[in-house]
């Protein structure tokens, strides 16, 4: 397992342990994690702190030059909001844990020139399958359904 | 002036008075503002608190049924991130103060069935023109440039 996807999975598990939705993300620049985060809908009553958004927020204000050399890792295919943030900041590469339990805006990202890699990682799939089975209403809320 | 666009402009001016980027937004449900906000990049060192995102966050966790009957007002054409949030939550209608100083993802929103109205409001244009002239580097940072 890539160390950065492992860090994203660690974030997802941390979120689950806090009673939250198990999705994690890290942003990597020149081989170093500059921001890490996980979904905080439950923990902070937040409508915008998806895992990727939390990683962006925790990375702080960065110059465009940093985002444009960064790689974003996320345990789950990024939704429209998180994909929009990826495009806003010009992140060129996104590594996705899995897209079996949720398909985000991958077509849009590719169309705009973002390089995507989908790992279909078993641990990522299991985290979401178990969570969706246990808390379907919470999961639906998180994806606006 | 529509009372809700006026409220969004009031938010933008509040942000400016705080030393921030003058963009404001309100989310309206059944004729009542359920969330209001403004860009907090400077005030909170935030990469994700655009005006619209701040309004979503301040509205708190809402059921899909509320978002789907809501109208979002924003003083400026929504960027990719904010447009993504609008689509994630299925907001059907967006009223935009202006798109002269920045054109966001209006084509994407329309393509996905969101009804947009662009007011080209003089006060909104003036707020952004003056701000961009005074703080171009801060504005560029906010749009990932």
Short mmCIF file of C-alpha atoms in Angstrom, two decimals:
data_model
loop_
_atom_site.label_atom_id
_atom_site.label_comp_id
_atom_site.label_asym_id
_atom_site.label_seq_id
_atom_site.Cartn_x
_atom_site.Cartn_y
_atom_site.Cartn_z
CA UNK A 1 0.00 0.00 0.00
CA UNK A 2 1.22 3.43 -0.97
CA UNK A 3 2.11 5.37 2.18
CA UNK A 4 -0.08 8.32 1.19
CA UNK A 5 -3.21 6.24 0.51
CA UNK A 6 -2.47 4.54 3.82
CA UNK A 7 -2.46 7.97 5.47
CA UNK A 8 -5.82 8.75 3.84
CA UNK A 9 -7.23 5.44 5.13
CA UNK A 10 -5.85 6.24 8.60
CA UNK A 11 -7.78 9.53 8.43
CA UNK A 12 -10.95 7.69 7.37
CA UNK A 13 -10.59 5.30 10.33
CA UNK A 14 -9.98 8.20 12.69
CA UNK A 15 -13.22 9.75 11.46
CA UNK A 16 -15.07 6.48 12.01
CA UNK A 17 -13.68 6.20 15.55
CA UNK A 18 -15.00 9.71 16.23
CA UNK A 19 -18.50 8.59 15.16
CA UNK A 20 -18.17 10.14 11.73
CA UNK A 21 -18.29 9.14 8.07
CA UNK A 22 -15.16 7.15 7.15
CA UNK A 23 -13.64 9.14 4.29
CA UNK A 24 -10.13 10.50 4.47
CA UNK A 25 -7.79 12.50 2.29
CA UNK A 26 -4.26 13.84 2.16
CA UNK A 27 -2.63 16.42 -0.08
CA UNK A 28 0.99 15.69 -0.98
CA UNK A 29 3.55 18.17 -2.29
CA UNK A 30 7.03 17.04 -3.27
CA UNK A 31 6.70 13.82 -1.33
CA UNK A 32 5.43 15.45 1.87
CA UNK A 33 1.88 15.62 3.27
CA UNK A 34 0.92 19.30 3.49
CA UNK A 35 -2.70 18.74 4.50
CA UNK A 36 -4.66 15.81 5.86
CA UNK A 37 -8.27 15.49 6.84
CA UNK A 38 -11.43 13.46 7.14
CA UNK A 39 -15.15 13.98 6.83
CA UNK A 40 -16.46 16.00 9.79
CA UNK A 41 -20.19 16.20 9.07
CA UNK A 42 -21.04 14.57 12.39
CA UNK A 43 -18.14 15.83 14.48
CA UNK A 44 -18.52 19.52 13.53
CA UNK A 45 -22.10 19.54 12.23
CA UNK A 46 -20.50 20.53 8.95
CA UNK A 47 -22.08 20.54 5.49
CA UNK A 48 -18.78 21.35 3.76
CA UNK A 49 -16.11 19.36 5.60
CA UNK A 50 -15.89 16.36 3.32
CA UNK A 51 -12.57 14.53 3.65
CA UNK A 52 -10.96 16.31 0.73
CA UNK A 53 -12.27 19.73 1.84
CA UNK A 54 -10.91 19.11 5.32
CA UNK A 55 -7.50 18.29 3.81
CA UNK A 56 -7.60 21.53 1.77
CA UNK A 57 -8.57 23.51 4.86
CA UNK A 58 -5.89 21.92 7.01
CA UNK A 59 -3.25 22.58 4.33
CA UNK A 60 -4.00 26.28 4.85
CA UNK A 61 -3.55 29.04 2.30
CA UNK A 62 -1.09 27.80 -0.30
CA UNK A 63 0.23 29.54 -3.40
CA UNK A 64 -1.00 28.33 -6.80
CA UNK A 65 2.50 27.01 -7.50
CA UNK A 66 2.16 24.46 -4.68
CA UNK A 67 -1.31 23.23 -5.65
CA UNK A 68 -0.13 22.79 -9.23
CA UNK A 69 2.53 20.33 -8.15
CA UNK A 70 0.37 18.54 -5.60
CA UNK A 71 -1.30 15.13 -5.59
CA UNK A 72 -4.55 14.61 -3.72
CA UNK A 73 -5.30 11.18 -2.24
CA UNK A 74 -8.83 10.35 -1.23
CA UNK A 75 -10.35 7.08 -0.04
CA UNK A 76 -13.53 7.67 -2.09
CA UNK A 77 -14.34 9.08 -5.54
CA UNK A 78 -14.70 12.87 -5.06
CA UNK A 79 -18.19 14.40 -5.15
CA UNK A 80 -19.05 17.54 -7.14
CA UNK A 81 -17.99 19.90 -4.32
CA UNK A 82 -14.62 18.24 -3.76
CA UNK A 83 -14.01 17.86 -7.50
CA UNK A 84 -14.75 21.56 -7.86
CA UNK A 85 -12.16 22.38 -5.19
CA UNK A 86 -9.63 20.17 -7.02
CA UNK A 87 -10.29 22.16 -10.23
CA UNK A 88 -10.36 25.55 -8.50
CA UNK A 89 -6.86 24.99 -7.19
CA UNK A 90 -5.54 23.21 -10.26
CA UNK A 91 -4.53 19.95 -8.57
CA UNK A 92 -3.19 17.93 -11.52
CA UNK A 93 -3.39 14.42 -10.08
CA UNK A 94 -5.86 12.57 -7.86
CA UNK A 95 -5.46 9.05 -6.47
CA UNK A 96 -8.83 7.52 -5.54
CA UNK A 97 -9.20 4.63 -3.12
CA UNK A 98 -12.39 3.33 -4.70
CA UNK A 99 -15.43 4.33 -6.75
CA UNK A 100 -17.58 1.23 -6.28
CA UNK A 101 -19.72 2.55 -3.45
CA UNK A 102 -19.95 6.08 -4.87
CA UNK A 103 -19.03 7.49 -8.27
CA UNK A 104 -18.11 11.14 -8.07
CA UNK A 105 -17.33 13.63 -10.82
CA UNK A 106 -14.49 11.64 -12.36
CA UNK A 107 -15.62 12.32 -15.94
CA UNK A 108 -15.60 16.08 -15.28
CA UNK A 109 -12.14 15.96 -13.72
CA UNK A 110 -10.72 13.95 -16.63
CA UNK A 111 -12.36 16.29 -19.14
CA UNK A 112 -10.57 19.19 -17.45
CA UNK A 113 -7.23 17.46 -17.65
CA UNK A 114 -6.84 15.97 -14.18
CA UNK A 115 -5.02 12.63 -14.10
CA UNK A 116 -6.96 10.09 -12.05
CA UNK A 117 -5.99 6.71 -10.72
CA UNK A 118 -8.59 4.47 -9.09
CA UNK A 119 -7.12 1.77 -6.87
CA UNK A 120 -10.34 -0.14 -5.97
CA UNK A 121 -8.67 -0.78 -2.66
CA UNK A 122 -10.41 -3.46 -0.60
CA UNK A 123 -9.99 -1.61 2.70
CA UNK A 124 -11.57 1.55 1.26
CA UNK A 125 -14.51 -0.42 -0.18
CA UNK A 126 -15.06 -2.26 3.10
CA UNK A 127 -15.04 0.95 5.16
CA UNK A 128 -17.79 2.46 3.02
CA UNK A 129 -19.85 -0.71 2.53
CA UNK A 130 -20.03 -1.28 6.27
CA UNK A 131 -20.77 2.36 6.99
CA UNK A 132 -23.50 2.67 4.34
CA UNK A 133 -25.15 -0.52 5.63
CA UNK A 134 -25.01 0.73 9.22
CA UNK A 135 -25.96 4.41 8.69
CA UNK A 136 -27.69 4.80 5.32
CA UNK A 137 -29.51 8.02 6.33
CA UNK A 138 -26.28 9.71 7.34
CA UNK A 139 -24.56 8.65 4.15
CA UNK A 140 -27.46 9.93 2.03
CA UNK A 141 -27.33 13.26 3.85
CA UNK A 142 -23.63 13.56 3.02
CA UNK A 143 -24.26 13.17 -0.70
CA UNK A 144 -27.34 15.39 -0.72
CA UNK A 145 -29.86 12.57 -1.12
CA UNK B 1 -33.03 45.64 -4.99
CA UNK B 2 -34.25 42.22 -3.94
CA UNK B 3 -33.98 41.90 -0.14
CA UNK B 4 -31.99 38.66 -0.42
CA UNK B 5 -29.39 40.00 -2.87
CA UNK B 6 -29.17 43.01 -0.55
CA UNK B 7 -28.43 40.62 2.32
CA UNK B 8 -25.68 38.97 0.23
CA UNK B 9 -24.20 42.41 -0.53
CA UNK B 10 -24.36 43.27 3.18
CA UNK B 11 -22.35 40.09 3.84
CA UNK B 12 -19.81 41.07 1.17
CA UNK B 13 -19.40 44.51 2.77
CA UNK B 14 -19.03 42.95 6.20
CA UNK B 15 -16.23 40.80 4.82
CA UNK B 16 -14.54 43.84 3.31
CA UNK B 17 -14.77 45.70 6.63
CA UNK B 18 -13.05 42.72 8.27
CA UNK B 19 -10.17 43.03 5.80
CA UNK B 20 -11.42 40.19 3.65
CA UNK B 21 -12.51 39.52 0.09
CA UNK B 22 -15.92 41.15 -0.55
CA UNK B 23 -18.10 38.26 -1.67
CA UNK B 24 -21.28 37.36 0.16
CA UNK B 25 -24.04 34.79 -0.12
CA UNK B 26 -27.33 33.78 1.46
CA UNK B 27 -29.39 30.62 1.14
CA UNK B 28 -33.14 31.15 1.22
CA UNK B 29 -35.80 28.55 1.96
CA UNK B 30 -39.50 29.39 1.73
CA UNK B 31 -38.80 33.10 1.89
CA UNK B 32 -36.49 32.90 4.92
CA UNK B 33 -32.68 33.10 5.07
CA UNK B 34 -31.43 29.80 6.53
CA UNK B 35 -27.72 30.48 6.02
CA UNK B 36 -25.66 33.57 5.31
CA UNK B 37 -21.95 34.00 4.86
CA UNK B 38 -19.00 35.73 3.27
CA UNK B 39 -15.53 34.86 2.07
CA UNK B 40 -13.23 34.21 5.05
CA UNK B 41 -9.91 33.46 3.36
CA UNK B 42 -8.19 36.28 5.22
CA UNK B 43 -10.19 36.24 8.43
CA UNK B 44 -9.85 32.49 9.08
CA UNK B 45 -6.86 31.65 6.88
CA UNK B 46 -9.32 29.47 5.01
CA UNK B 47 -8.91 27.87 1.58
CA UNK B 48 -12.52 26.64 1.48
CA UNK B 49 -14.63 29.41 3.02
CA UNK B 50 -15.76 31.16 -0.11
CA UNK B 51 -18.92 33.20 0.41
CA UNK B 52 -21.24 30.44 -0.81
CA UNK B 53 -19.41 27.75 1.19
CA UNK B 54 -19.66 29.89 4.31
CA UNK B 55 -23.41 30.24 3.74
CA UNK B 56 -23.73 26.43 3.36
CA UNK B 57 -21.71 25.89 6.52
CA UNK B 58 -23.68 28.44 8.51
CA UNK B 59 -26.97 26.89 7.33
CA UNK B 60 -25.84 23.73 9.11
CA UNK B 61 -26.86 20.19 8.27
CA UNK B 62 -30.10 20.38 6.30
CA UNK B 63 -32.19 17.58 4.82
CA UNK B 64 -32.16 17.15 1.05
CA UNK B 65 -35.80 18.28 0.97
CA UNK B 66 -34.76 21.75 2.18
CA UNK B 67 -31.87 22.20 -0.26
CA UNK B 68 -34.14 21.16 -3.11
CA UNK B 69 -36.51 24.03 -2.43
CA UNK B 70 -33.79 26.57 -1.69
CA UNK B 71 -32.46 29.53 -3.65
CA UNK B 72 -28.83 30.56 -3.31
CA UNK B 73 -27.92 34.23 -3.74
CA UNK B 74 -24.31 35.16 -4.33
CA UNK B 75 -22.73 38.50 -5.19
CA UNK B 76 -20.31 36.86 -7.68
CA UNK B 77 -20.51 34.06 -10.24
CA UNK B 78 -19.75 30.82 -8.36
CA UNK B 79 -16.36 29.15 -8.86
CA UNK B 80 -15.94 25.40 -9.48
CA UNK B 81 -15.90 24.56 -5.75
CA UNK B 82 -19.04 26.54 -4.92
CA UNK B 83 -20.80 25.34 -8.09
CA UNK B 84 -19.95 21.79 -7.03
CA UNK B 85 -21.52 22.39 -3.61
CA UNK B 86 -24.65 23.77 -5.32
CA UNK B 87 -24.88 20.58 -7.40
CA UNK B 88 -24.03 18.24 -4.51
CA UNK B 89 -26.97 19.56 -2.54
CA UNK B 90 -29.29 19.96 -5.50
CA UNK B 91 -29.97 23.68 -5.13
CA UNK B 92 -32.31 24.34 -8.08
CA UNK B 93 -31.93 28.12 -8.42
CA UNK B 94 -29.03 30.54 -8.10
CA UNK B 95 -29.24 34.34 -8.29
CA UNK B 96 -25.87 35.87 -9.21
CA UNK B 97 -24.96 39.49 -8.51
CA UNK B 98 -22.51 39.75 -11.40
CA UNK B 99 -20.20 37.76 -13.65
CA UNK B 100 -18.25 40.61 -15.25
CA UNK B 101 -15.24 40.46 -12.95
CA UNK B 102 -15.20 36.65 -12.72
CA UNK B 103 -17.04 34.00 -14.72
CA UNK B 104 -17.58 30.85 -12.72
CA UNK B 105 -19.00 27.49 -13.74
CA UNK B 106 -22.32 28.83 -15.00
CA UNK B 107 -22.32 26.61 -18.10
CA UNK B 108 -21.87 23.49 -15.94
CA UNK B 109 -24.66 24.54 -13.58
CA UNK B 110 -27.06 25.22 -16.46
CA UNK B 111 -26.13 21.92 -18.11
CA UNK B 112 -27.08 20.15 -14.88
CA UNK B 113 -30.44 21.86 -14.75
CA UNK B 114 -29.83 24.71 -12.31
CA UNK B 115 -31.77 27.89 -13.10
CA UNK B 116 -29.46 30.91 -13.04
CA UNK B 117 -30.23 34.60 -13.07
CA UNK B 118 -27.41 37.11 -13.46
CA UNK B 119 -28.30 40.61 -12.25
CA UNK B 120 -25.12 42.49 -13.32
CA UNK B 121 -25.71 44.60 -10.24
CA UNK B 122 -23.61 47.77 -10.19
CA UNK B 123 -22.85 47.54 -6.46
CA UNK B 124 -21.56 43.96 -6.83
CA UNK B 125 -19.38 44.90 -9.80
CA UNK B 126 -17.97 47.91 -7.97
CA UNK B 127 -17.10 45.91 -4.86
CA UNK B 128 -15.06 43.43 -6.89
CA UNK B 129 -13.48 45.93 -9.30
CA UNK B 130 -12.19 48.04 -6.43
CA UNK B 131 -11.01 45.02 -4.49
CA UNK B 132 -9.22 43.39 -7.45
CA UNK B 133 -7.48 46.71 -8.25
CA UNK B 134 -6.40 47.12 -4.63
CA UNK B 135 -5.41 43.51 -3.81
CA UNK B 136 -4.78 41.59 -7.04
CA UNK B 137 -2.51 39.00 -5.37
CA UNK B 138 -5.15 38.14 -2.78
CA UNK B 139 -7.85 37.84 -5.41
CA UNK B 140 -5.66 35.59 -7.56
CA UNK B 141 -4.99 33.37 -4.56
CA UNK B 142 -8.72 33.01 -3.97
CA UNK B 143 -9.32 31.72 -7.51
CA UNK B 144 -6.25 29.50 -7.55
CA UNK B 145 -4.18 31.70 -9.86
#
